[in-house]
N, C-alpha and C. Protein backbone atom coordinates (compact mmCIF):
# COMPACT_ATOMS: atom_id res chain seq x y z
N UNK A 1 11.82 17.59 -49.09
CA UNK A 1 11.00 18.63 -49.36
C UNK A 1 11.49 19.69 -48.59
N UNK A 2 11.42 20.86 -48.94
CA UNK A 2 11.84 21.94 -48.21
C UNK A 2 10.89 22.64 -47.35
N UNK A 3 11.26 23.39 -46.61
CA UNK A 3 10.51 24.17 -45.62
C UNK A 3 9.28 24.80 -46.29
N UNK A 4 9.63 25.65 -47.19
CA UNK A 4 8.32 26.39 -47.67
C UNK A 4 7.39 25.59 -48.31
N UNK A 5 7.50 24.32 -48.75
CA UNK A 5 6.76 23.28 -49.66
C UNK A 5 5.82 22.69 -48.40
N UNK A 6 6.32 22.50 -47.32
CA UNK A 6 5.87 22.01 -46.26
C UNK A 6 5.29 22.66 -45.65
N UNK A 7 5.46 23.99 -45.49
CA UNK A 7 4.52 25.18 -44.74
C UNK A 7 3.50 25.27 -45.85
N UNK A 8 3.65 25.15 -47.13
CA UNK A 8 2.54 25.39 -47.97
C UNK A 8 1.47 24.01 -47.93
N UNK A 9 1.84 23.04 -47.60
CA UNK A 9 1.01 21.83 -47.26
C UNK A 9 0.28 22.00 -46.33
N UNK A 10 0.63 22.49 -45.18
CA UNK A 10 0.11 22.80 -43.94
C UNK A 10 -1.02 23.77 -44.00
N UNK A 11 -0.72 24.89 -44.69
CA UNK A 11 -1.75 25.93 -45.05
C UNK A 11 -2.93 25.30 -45.80
N UNK A 12 -2.81 24.52 -46.59
CA UNK A 12 -3.64 23.51 -47.46
C UNK A 12 -4.52 22.62 -46.64
N UNK A 13 -3.57 21.94 -45.86
CA UNK A 13 -4.39 21.32 -44.91
C UNK A 13 -5.85 21.91 -44.19
N UNK A 14 -4.87 23.15 -43.46
CA UNK A 14 -5.94 23.91 -42.60
C UNK A 14 -7.01 24.44 -43.41
N UNK A 15 -7.00 24.75 -44.50
CA UNK A 15 -8.11 25.23 -45.37
C UNK A 15 -9.04 24.65 -45.66
N UNK A 16 -8.70 23.15 -45.59
CA UNK A 16 -10.19 22.16 -45.55
C UNK A 16 -10.95 22.07 -44.80
N UNK A 17 -10.67 22.79 -43.59
CA UNK A 17 -11.76 22.79 -42.30
C UNK A 17 -12.39 23.91 -42.54
N UNK A 18 -13.67 23.72 -41.89
CA UNK A 18 -14.85 24.79 -41.92
C UNK A 18 -14.48 25.89 -40.89
N UNK A 19 -14.39 25.35 -39.91
CA UNK A 19 -14.15 26.27 -38.84
C UNK A 19 -12.89 25.82 -37.63
N UNK A 20 -12.94 26.71 -36.55
CA UNK A 20 -11.75 26.62 -35.69
C UNK A 20 -11.75 25.35 -34.70
N UNK A 21 -13.11 25.07 -34.58
CA UNK A 21 -13.38 23.79 -33.76
C UNK A 21 -12.82 22.43 -34.56
N UNK A 22 -13.21 22.52 -36.05
CA UNK A 22 -12.30 21.55 -36.72
C UNK A 22 -11.08 21.56 -36.66
N UNK A 23 -10.46 22.68 -36.76
CA UNK A 23 -8.91 23.18 -36.98
C UNK A 23 -8.23 22.81 -35.57
N UNK A 24 -8.95 22.98 -34.21
CA UNK A 24 -8.36 22.87 -33.18
C UNK A 24 -8.13 21.22 -33.12
N UNK A 25 -9.17 20.60 -33.49
CA UNK A 25 -9.30 19.04 -33.37
C UNK A 25 -8.22 18.49 -34.19
N UNK A 26 -7.74 18.98 -35.59
CA UNK A 26 -6.59 18.66 -36.08
C UNK A 26 -5.40 18.85 -35.71
N UNK A 27 -5.16 20.12 -34.79
CA UNK A 27 -4.10 20.41 -33.90
C UNK A 27 -3.68 19.45 -32.86
N UNK A 28 -4.90 19.08 -32.15
CA UNK A 28 -5.11 18.06 -31.01
C UNK A 28 -4.43 16.68 -31.54
N UNK A 29 -5.12 16.57 -32.95
CA UNK A 29 -4.88 14.92 -33.40
C UNK A 29 -3.02 14.90 -33.76
N UNK A 30 -2.67 16.37 -34.20
CA UNK A 30 -1.38 16.30 -34.70
C UNK A 30 -0.25 16.16 -33.47
N UNK A 31 -0.88 16.78 -32.54
CA UNK A 31 -0.12 16.58 -30.92
C UNK A 31 0.10 15.04 -30.73
N UNK A 32 -1.24 14.17 -31.14
CA UNK A 32 -0.99 12.99 -30.71
C UNK A 32 -0.19 12.12 -31.35
N UNK A 33 -0.12 12.74 -32.76
CA UNK A 33 1.04 11.87 -33.32
C UNK A 33 2.54 12.13 -33.52
N UNK A 34 2.78 13.18 -32.47
CA UNK A 34 4.09 13.65 -32.29
C UNK A 34 4.95 12.56 -31.91
N UNK A 35 6.18 12.35 -32.37
CA UNK A 35 6.79 11.13 -31.72
C UNK A 35 7.38 11.51 -30.59
N UNK A 36 7.49 10.43 -29.62
CA UNK A 36 7.53 10.48 -28.47
C UNK A 36 9.10 11.10 -28.07
N UNK A 37 9.20 12.38 -27.25
CA UNK A 37 10.38 12.39 -26.85
C UNK A 37 11.56 11.55 -25.98
N UNK A 38 12.41 11.37 -26.22
CA UNK A 38 13.40 10.44 -25.15
C UNK A 38 13.19 11.27 -24.01
N UNK A 39 12.82 10.43 -22.56
CA UNK A 39 12.84 11.22 -21.47
C UNK A 39 14.14 11.72 -20.97
N UNK A 40 15.10 11.43 -21.34
CA UNK A 40 16.33 12.10 -20.96
C UNK A 40 16.54 13.31 -21.36
N UNK A 41 15.57 13.68 -22.49
CA UNK A 41 15.54 15.23 -23.02
C UNK A 41 14.53 16.21 -22.28
N UNK A 42 14.00 15.42 -21.35
CA UNK A 42 12.81 16.09 -20.66
C UNK A 42 13.40 16.75 -19.57
N UNK A 43 14.33 17.58 -19.37
CA UNK A 43 15.01 18.24 -18.43
C UNK A 43 14.82 19.86 -18.62
N UNK A 44 15.43 20.56 -17.70
CA UNK A 44 15.02 22.07 -17.57
C UNK A 44 15.65 22.69 -18.49
N UNK A 45 17.00 22.34 -19.07
CA UNK A 45 17.50 23.16 -19.94
C UNK A 45 16.74 22.94 -21.42
N UNK A 46 15.93 22.00 -21.65
CA UNK A 46 15.18 21.88 -22.91
C UNK A 46 13.71 22.40 -22.77
N UNK A 47 13.56 23.15 -21.68
CA UNK A 47 12.21 23.82 -21.66
C UNK A 47 12.07 24.88 -22.30
N UNK A 48 11.10 25.32 -23.13
CA UNK A 48 10.83 26.50 -23.75
C UNK A 48 10.48 27.58 -22.70
N UNK A 49 11.15 28.58 -22.39
CA UNK A 49 10.51 29.82 -21.50
C UNK A 49 9.94 30.70 -22.15
N UNK A 50 8.64 31.03 -21.34
CA UNK A 50 7.73 31.87 -22.01
C UNK A 50 6.44 31.23 -22.40
N UNK A 51 6.36 29.82 -22.06
CA UNK A 51 5.32 28.98 -22.53
C UNK A 51 4.38 28.86 -21.05
N UNK A 52 3.19 28.89 -21.33
CA UNK A 52 2.41 28.76 -20.10
C UNK A 52 2.39 27.19 -19.62
N UNK A 53 2.29 26.67 -20.48
CA UNK A 53 2.51 24.89 -20.09
C UNK A 53 3.91 24.56 -20.39
N UNK A 54 4.15 23.06 -19.97
CA UNK A 54 5.61 22.74 -19.81
C UNK A 54 5.68 22.35 -21.57
N UNK A 55 6.97 22.79 -22.10
CA UNK A 55 7.43 22.46 -23.40
C UNK A 55 8.82 22.12 -23.68
N UNK A 56 9.01 20.81 -23.94
CA UNK A 56 10.48 20.31 -24.16
C UNK A 56 10.85 20.52 -25.57
N UNK A 57 11.93 21.15 -26.05
CA UNK A 57 12.43 20.92 -27.46
C UNK A 57 13.85 20.38 -27.48
N UNK A 58 14.02 19.55 -28.32
CA UNK A 58 15.28 18.90 -28.39
C UNK A 58 15.89 19.12 -29.75
N UNK A 59 17.25 19.42 -30.29
CA UNK A 59 17.46 19.33 -31.48
C UNK A 59 18.99 18.86 -31.44
N UNK A 60 19.15 17.79 -32.44
CA UNK A 60 20.36 17.36 -32.78
C UNK A 60 20.69 17.12 -34.49
N UNK A 61 21.98 17.37 -34.73
CA UNK A 61 22.18 17.06 -36.12
C UNK A 61 22.72 15.95 -36.33
N UNK A 62 21.48 15.56 -37.73
CA UNK A 62 21.88 14.38 -38.44
C UNK A 62 22.10 14.43 -39.80
N UNK A 63 23.19 13.88 -40.42
CA UNK A 63 23.31 14.10 -41.50
C UNK A 63 23.28 15.51 -42.03
N UNK A 64 23.64 16.64 -41.64
CA UNK A 64 23.56 17.96 -41.79
C UNK A 64 22.40 18.45 -42.08
N UNK A 65 21.26 17.79 -41.09
CA UNK A 65 20.02 18.27 -41.00
C UNK A 65 19.83 18.24 -39.44
N UNK A 66 19.08 19.33 -38.98
CA UNK A 66 18.84 19.30 -37.55
C UNK A 66 17.25 18.57 -37.36
N UNK A 67 17.42 17.57 -36.58
CA UNK A 67 16.24 16.73 -36.22
C UNK A 67 15.64 17.32 -34.90
N UNK A 68 14.49 17.90 -34.48
CA UNK A 68 13.56 17.90 -33.34
C UNK A 68 12.92 17.01 -33.12
N UNK A 69 12.86 17.02 -31.80
CA UNK A 69 11.92 16.11 -30.98
C UNK A 69 11.16 16.94 -29.94
N UNK A 70 10.15 16.78 -29.60
CA UNK A 70 9.30 17.73 -28.38
C UNK A 70 8.42 17.04 -27.85
N UNK A 71 7.58 17.62 -26.47
CA UNK A 71 6.67 17.25 -26.21
C UNK A 71 6.12 18.31 -25.26
N UNK A 72 4.73 18.35 -24.75
CA UNK A 72 4.30 19.02 -23.85
C UNK A 72 3.26 18.26 -23.11
N UNK A 73 3.09 18.96 -22.03
CA UNK A 73 2.06 18.52 -21.04
C UNK A 73 0.78 19.17 -21.31
N UNK A 74 0.57 20.08 -22.27
CA UNK A 74 -0.91 20.53 -22.86
C UNK A 74 -1.05 20.17 -23.95
N UNK A 75 -2.31 19.48 -24.28
CA UNK A 75 -2.43 18.66 -25.55
C UNK A 75 -2.61 19.83 -26.87
N UNK A 76 -3.22 21.04 -26.68
CA UNK A 76 -3.05 22.01 -27.85
C UNK A 76 -1.65 22.69 -28.02
N UNK A 77 -0.97 22.68 -27.01
CA UNK A 77 0.54 23.10 -27.07
C UNK A 77 1.31 22.03 -27.58
N UNK A 78 1.16 20.78 -27.34
CA UNK A 78 1.56 19.53 -27.92
C UNK A 78 1.18 19.85 -29.72
N UNK A 79 0.15 20.11 -30.00
CA UNK A 79 -0.12 20.13 -31.36
C UNK A 79 0.45 21.15 -32.19
N UNK A 80 0.75 22.27 -31.45
CA UNK A 80 1.20 23.79 -31.81
C UNK A 80 2.81 23.22 -32.24
N UNK A 81 3.58 22.50 -31.26
CA UNK A 81 4.86 22.22 -31.37
C UNK A 81 5.01 20.93 -32.66
N UNK A 82 3.98 20.20 -32.90
CA UNK A 82 3.89 19.44 -33.92
C UNK A 82 3.99 19.98 -35.11
N UNK A 83 3.37 21.04 -35.49
CA UNK A 83 3.04 22.06 -36.59
C UNK A 83 4.64 22.25 -36.99
N UNK A 84 5.22 23.00 -35.72
CA UNK A 84 6.31 23.68 -35.80
C UNK A 84 7.85 22.62 -36.28
N UNK A 85 7.57 21.35 -35.54
CA UNK A 85 8.67 20.47 -36.02
C UNK A 85 8.23 19.84 -37.20
N UNK A 86 7.38 19.60 -37.88
CA UNK A 86 6.90 19.27 -39.16
C UNK A 86 7.35 20.35 -40.03
N UNK A 87 7.56 21.53 -39.87
CA UNK A 87 7.95 22.69 -40.67
C UNK A 87 9.53 22.49 -40.92
N UNK A 88 9.89 22.54 -39.67
CA UNK A 88 11.58 22.69 -39.51
C UNK A 88 12.19 21.64 -39.36
N UNK A 89 12.05 20.51 -38.75
CA UNK A 89 12.48 19.26 -38.58
C UNK A 89 13.27 18.94 -39.97
N UNK A 90 14.27 18.26 -39.61
CA UNK A 90 15.04 17.41 -40.73
C UNK A 90 15.52 18.41 -42.09
N UNK A 91 15.83 19.81 -41.58
CA UNK A 91 16.31 20.75 -42.47
C UNK A 91 17.96 21.05 -42.12
N UNK A 92 18.41 22.00 -42.98
CA UNK A 92 19.84 22.37 -42.49
C UNK A 92 19.35 23.55 -41.79
N UNK A 93 20.38 24.22 -40.90
CA UNK A 93 20.35 25.15 -39.87
C UNK A 93 20.26 26.61 -40.76
N UNK A 94 20.87 26.55 -41.78
CA UNK A 94 20.95 27.79 -42.76
C UNK A 94 19.40 27.94 -43.18
N UNK A 95 18.93 26.64 -43.76
CA UNK A 95 17.51 27.11 -44.55
C UNK A 95 16.68 27.23 -43.10
N UNK A 96 16.34 26.84 -42.06
CA UNK A 96 15.86 27.52 -40.89
C UNK A 96 15.82 28.60 -40.57
N UNK A 97 16.96 28.95 -40.59
CA UNK A 97 17.55 30.79 -40.29
C UNK A 97 16.72 31.50 -41.13
N UNK A 98 16.84 30.94 -42.56
CA UNK A 98 16.25 31.79 -43.69
C UNK A 98 14.70 31.77 -43.69
N UNK A 99 14.34 30.83 -43.20
CA UNK A 99 12.75 30.76 -43.29
C UNK A 99 11.86 31.55 -42.65
N UNK A 100 10.63 32.04 -43.17
CA UNK A 100 9.79 32.93 -42.53
C UNK A 100 8.93 31.96 -41.91
N UNK A 101 7.92 32.48 -41.12
CA UNK A 101 6.88 31.85 -40.29
C UNK A 101 5.70 32.20 -40.57
N UNK A 102 5.41 32.90 -41.77
CA UNK A 102 4.35 33.59 -42.47
C UNK A 102 3.10 32.61 -42.50
N UNK A 103 3.38 31.36 -42.76
CA UNK A 103 2.30 30.30 -42.63
C UNK A 103 1.65 30.28 -41.65
N UNK A 104 2.03 30.33 -40.37
CA UNK A 104 1.34 30.54 -39.19
C UNK A 104 0.17 31.40 -39.02
N UNK A 105 0.53 32.72 -39.76
CA UNK A 105 -0.33 33.62 -40.13
C UNK A 105 -1.64 33.47 -40.85
N UNK A 106 -1.12 32.76 -42.16
CA UNK A 106 -2.07 32.11 -43.24
C UNK A 106 -2.83 31.28 -42.44
N UNK A 107 -2.61 30.23 -41.55
CA UNK A 107 -3.56 29.43 -41.14
C UNK A 107 -4.45 30.12 -39.99
N UNK A 108 -3.89 31.31 -39.64
CA UNK A 108 -4.78 31.91 -38.76
C UNK A 108 -4.59 31.54 -37.11
N UNK A 109 -3.29 30.65 -36.95
CA UNK A 109 -3.34 30.28 -35.70
C UNK A 109 -3.17 31.11 -34.68
N UNK A 110 -2.20 32.28 -34.84
CA UNK A 110 -1.77 32.92 -33.72
C UNK A 110 -3.32 33.75 -33.39
N UNK A 111 -4.04 34.10 -34.02
CA UNK A 111 -5.19 35.12 -34.01
C UNK A 111 -6.35 34.00 -32.92
N UNK A 112 -6.20 32.99 -32.95
CA UNK A 112 -7.21 31.59 -32.18
C UNK A 112 -6.36 31.81 -30.62
N UNK A 113 -5.21 32.08 -30.49
CA UNK A 113 -4.56 31.56 -29.27
C UNK A 113 -4.97 32.54 -28.38
N UNK A 114 -4.99 32.27 -26.88
CA UNK A 114 -4.76 33.52 -26.06
C UNK A 114 -3.58 33.89 -26.12
N UNK A 115 -3.37 35.10 -25.35
CA UNK A 115 -2.21 35.90 -25.43
C UNK A 115 -1.01 35.14 -24.74
N UNK A 116 -1.37 34.47 -23.66
CA UNK A 116 -0.21 33.64 -23.20
C UNK A 116 0.39 32.40 -24.18
N UNK A 117 -0.89 31.81 -24.97
CA UNK A 117 -0.40 30.64 -25.69
C UNK A 117 0.17 31.60 -26.91
N UNK A 118 -0.29 32.48 -27.65
CA UNK A 118 0.40 33.03 -28.62
C UNK A 118 2.14 33.31 -28.26
N UNK A 119 2.30 33.85 -27.15
CA UNK A 119 3.69 34.30 -26.53
C UNK A 119 4.36 32.84 -26.60
N UNK A 120 3.78 31.92 -26.31
CA UNK A 120 4.36 30.49 -25.98
C UNK A 120 4.88 30.07 -27.65
N UNK A 121 3.99 30.16 -28.50
CA UNK A 121 4.14 30.17 -29.87
C UNK A 121 5.24 30.79 -30.54
N UNK A 122 5.57 31.83 -30.11
CA UNK A 122 6.62 33.03 -30.46
C UNK A 122 7.93 32.40 -29.96
N UNK A 123 7.72 32.00 -28.65
CA UNK A 123 8.75 31.44 -28.04
C UNK A 123 9.35 30.13 -28.56
N UNK A 124 8.45 29.13 -28.98
CA UNK A 124 8.83 27.85 -29.54
C UNK A 124 9.78 28.49 -31.12
N UNK A 125 9.02 29.19 -31.70
CA UNK A 125 9.66 29.45 -33.02
C UNK A 125 11.35 30.16 -32.68
N UNK A 126 11.22 31.08 -31.64
CA UNK A 126 12.52 31.50 -31.29
C UNK A 126 13.28 30.45 -31.03
N UNK A 127 13.24 29.25 -30.02
CA UNK A 127 13.92 28.35 -29.76
C UNK A 127 14.43 27.12 -30.85
N UNK A 128 13.56 27.41 -32.03
CA UNK A 128 13.62 26.37 -32.72
C UNK A 128 15.11 27.02 -33.83
N UNK A 129 14.70 28.64 -33.97
CA UNK A 129 15.57 29.30 -34.63
C UNK A 129 16.97 29.64 -33.80
N UNK A 130 17.02 29.35 -32.31
CA UNK A 130 18.29 29.37 -31.77
C UNK A 130 19.02 28.41 -31.85
N UNK A 131 18.31 27.15 -32.10
CA UNK A 131 18.96 25.99 -32.23
C UNK A 131 19.85 25.74 -33.50
N UNK A 132 19.25 26.55 -34.57
CA UNK A 132 19.60 26.48 -36.03
C UNK A 132 21.05 27.35 -35.79
N UNK A 133 20.74 28.41 -35.17
CA UNK A 133 21.91 29.45 -35.03
C UNK A 133 22.97 28.60 -34.55
N UNK A 134 23.23 28.01 -33.23
CA UNK A 134 24.04 27.35 -32.75
C UNK A 134 24.64 26.43 -33.64
N UNK A 135 23.96 25.53 -34.29
CA UNK A 135 24.37 24.45 -34.96
C UNK A 135 25.25 24.92 -36.49
N UNK A 136 24.39 26.42 -36.67
CA UNK A 136 25.14 26.90 -37.90
C UNK A 136 26.53 27.41 -37.60
N UNK A 137 26.57 27.95 -36.61
CA UNK A 137 27.60 28.85 -36.08
C UNK A 137 28.69 27.45 -35.71
N UNK A 138 28.41 26.34 -35.13
CA UNK A 138 29.25 25.24 -35.20
C UNK A 138 30.11 24.86 -36.29
N UNK A 139 29.10 24.68 -37.19
CA UNK A 139 29.53 24.10 -38.71
C UNK A 139 30.48 25.25 -39.29
N UNK A 140 30.39 26.60 -38.85
CA UNK A 140 31.24 27.42 -39.77
C UNK A 140 32.44 27.49 -38.93
N UNK A 141 32.52 26.80 -37.89
CA UNK A 141 33.83 27.26 -36.84
C UNK A 141 34.66 26.11 -37.35
């Protein structure tokens, strides 16, 4: 499934909830279902800068696709990175680079976050795109 289709699924899922209390509970549940990152990737170089809480993101290429794993020490943040991983993991680098992140605005997530969490969200997206850029440039060399 492509990035846009996954993003549309996420938007549809968030639309099912009546209010942001329910949506935040869903974000928390998504965080709890995030596959556990290998402890060896919980290192400083995999820490996302600009996040209020600790967030680790690791990406590696498997069969032409980038597979991301992540973790956070904050439950809401863990849910946010789970949403991003769902949208962008198991995709080719060029597709990740070309993808937009309008689905975040469509679900209204950024508007519900504190300024520091919103900055963290932007930092997470930027780091995912940086991985894609690095892997894409390796492929083209």
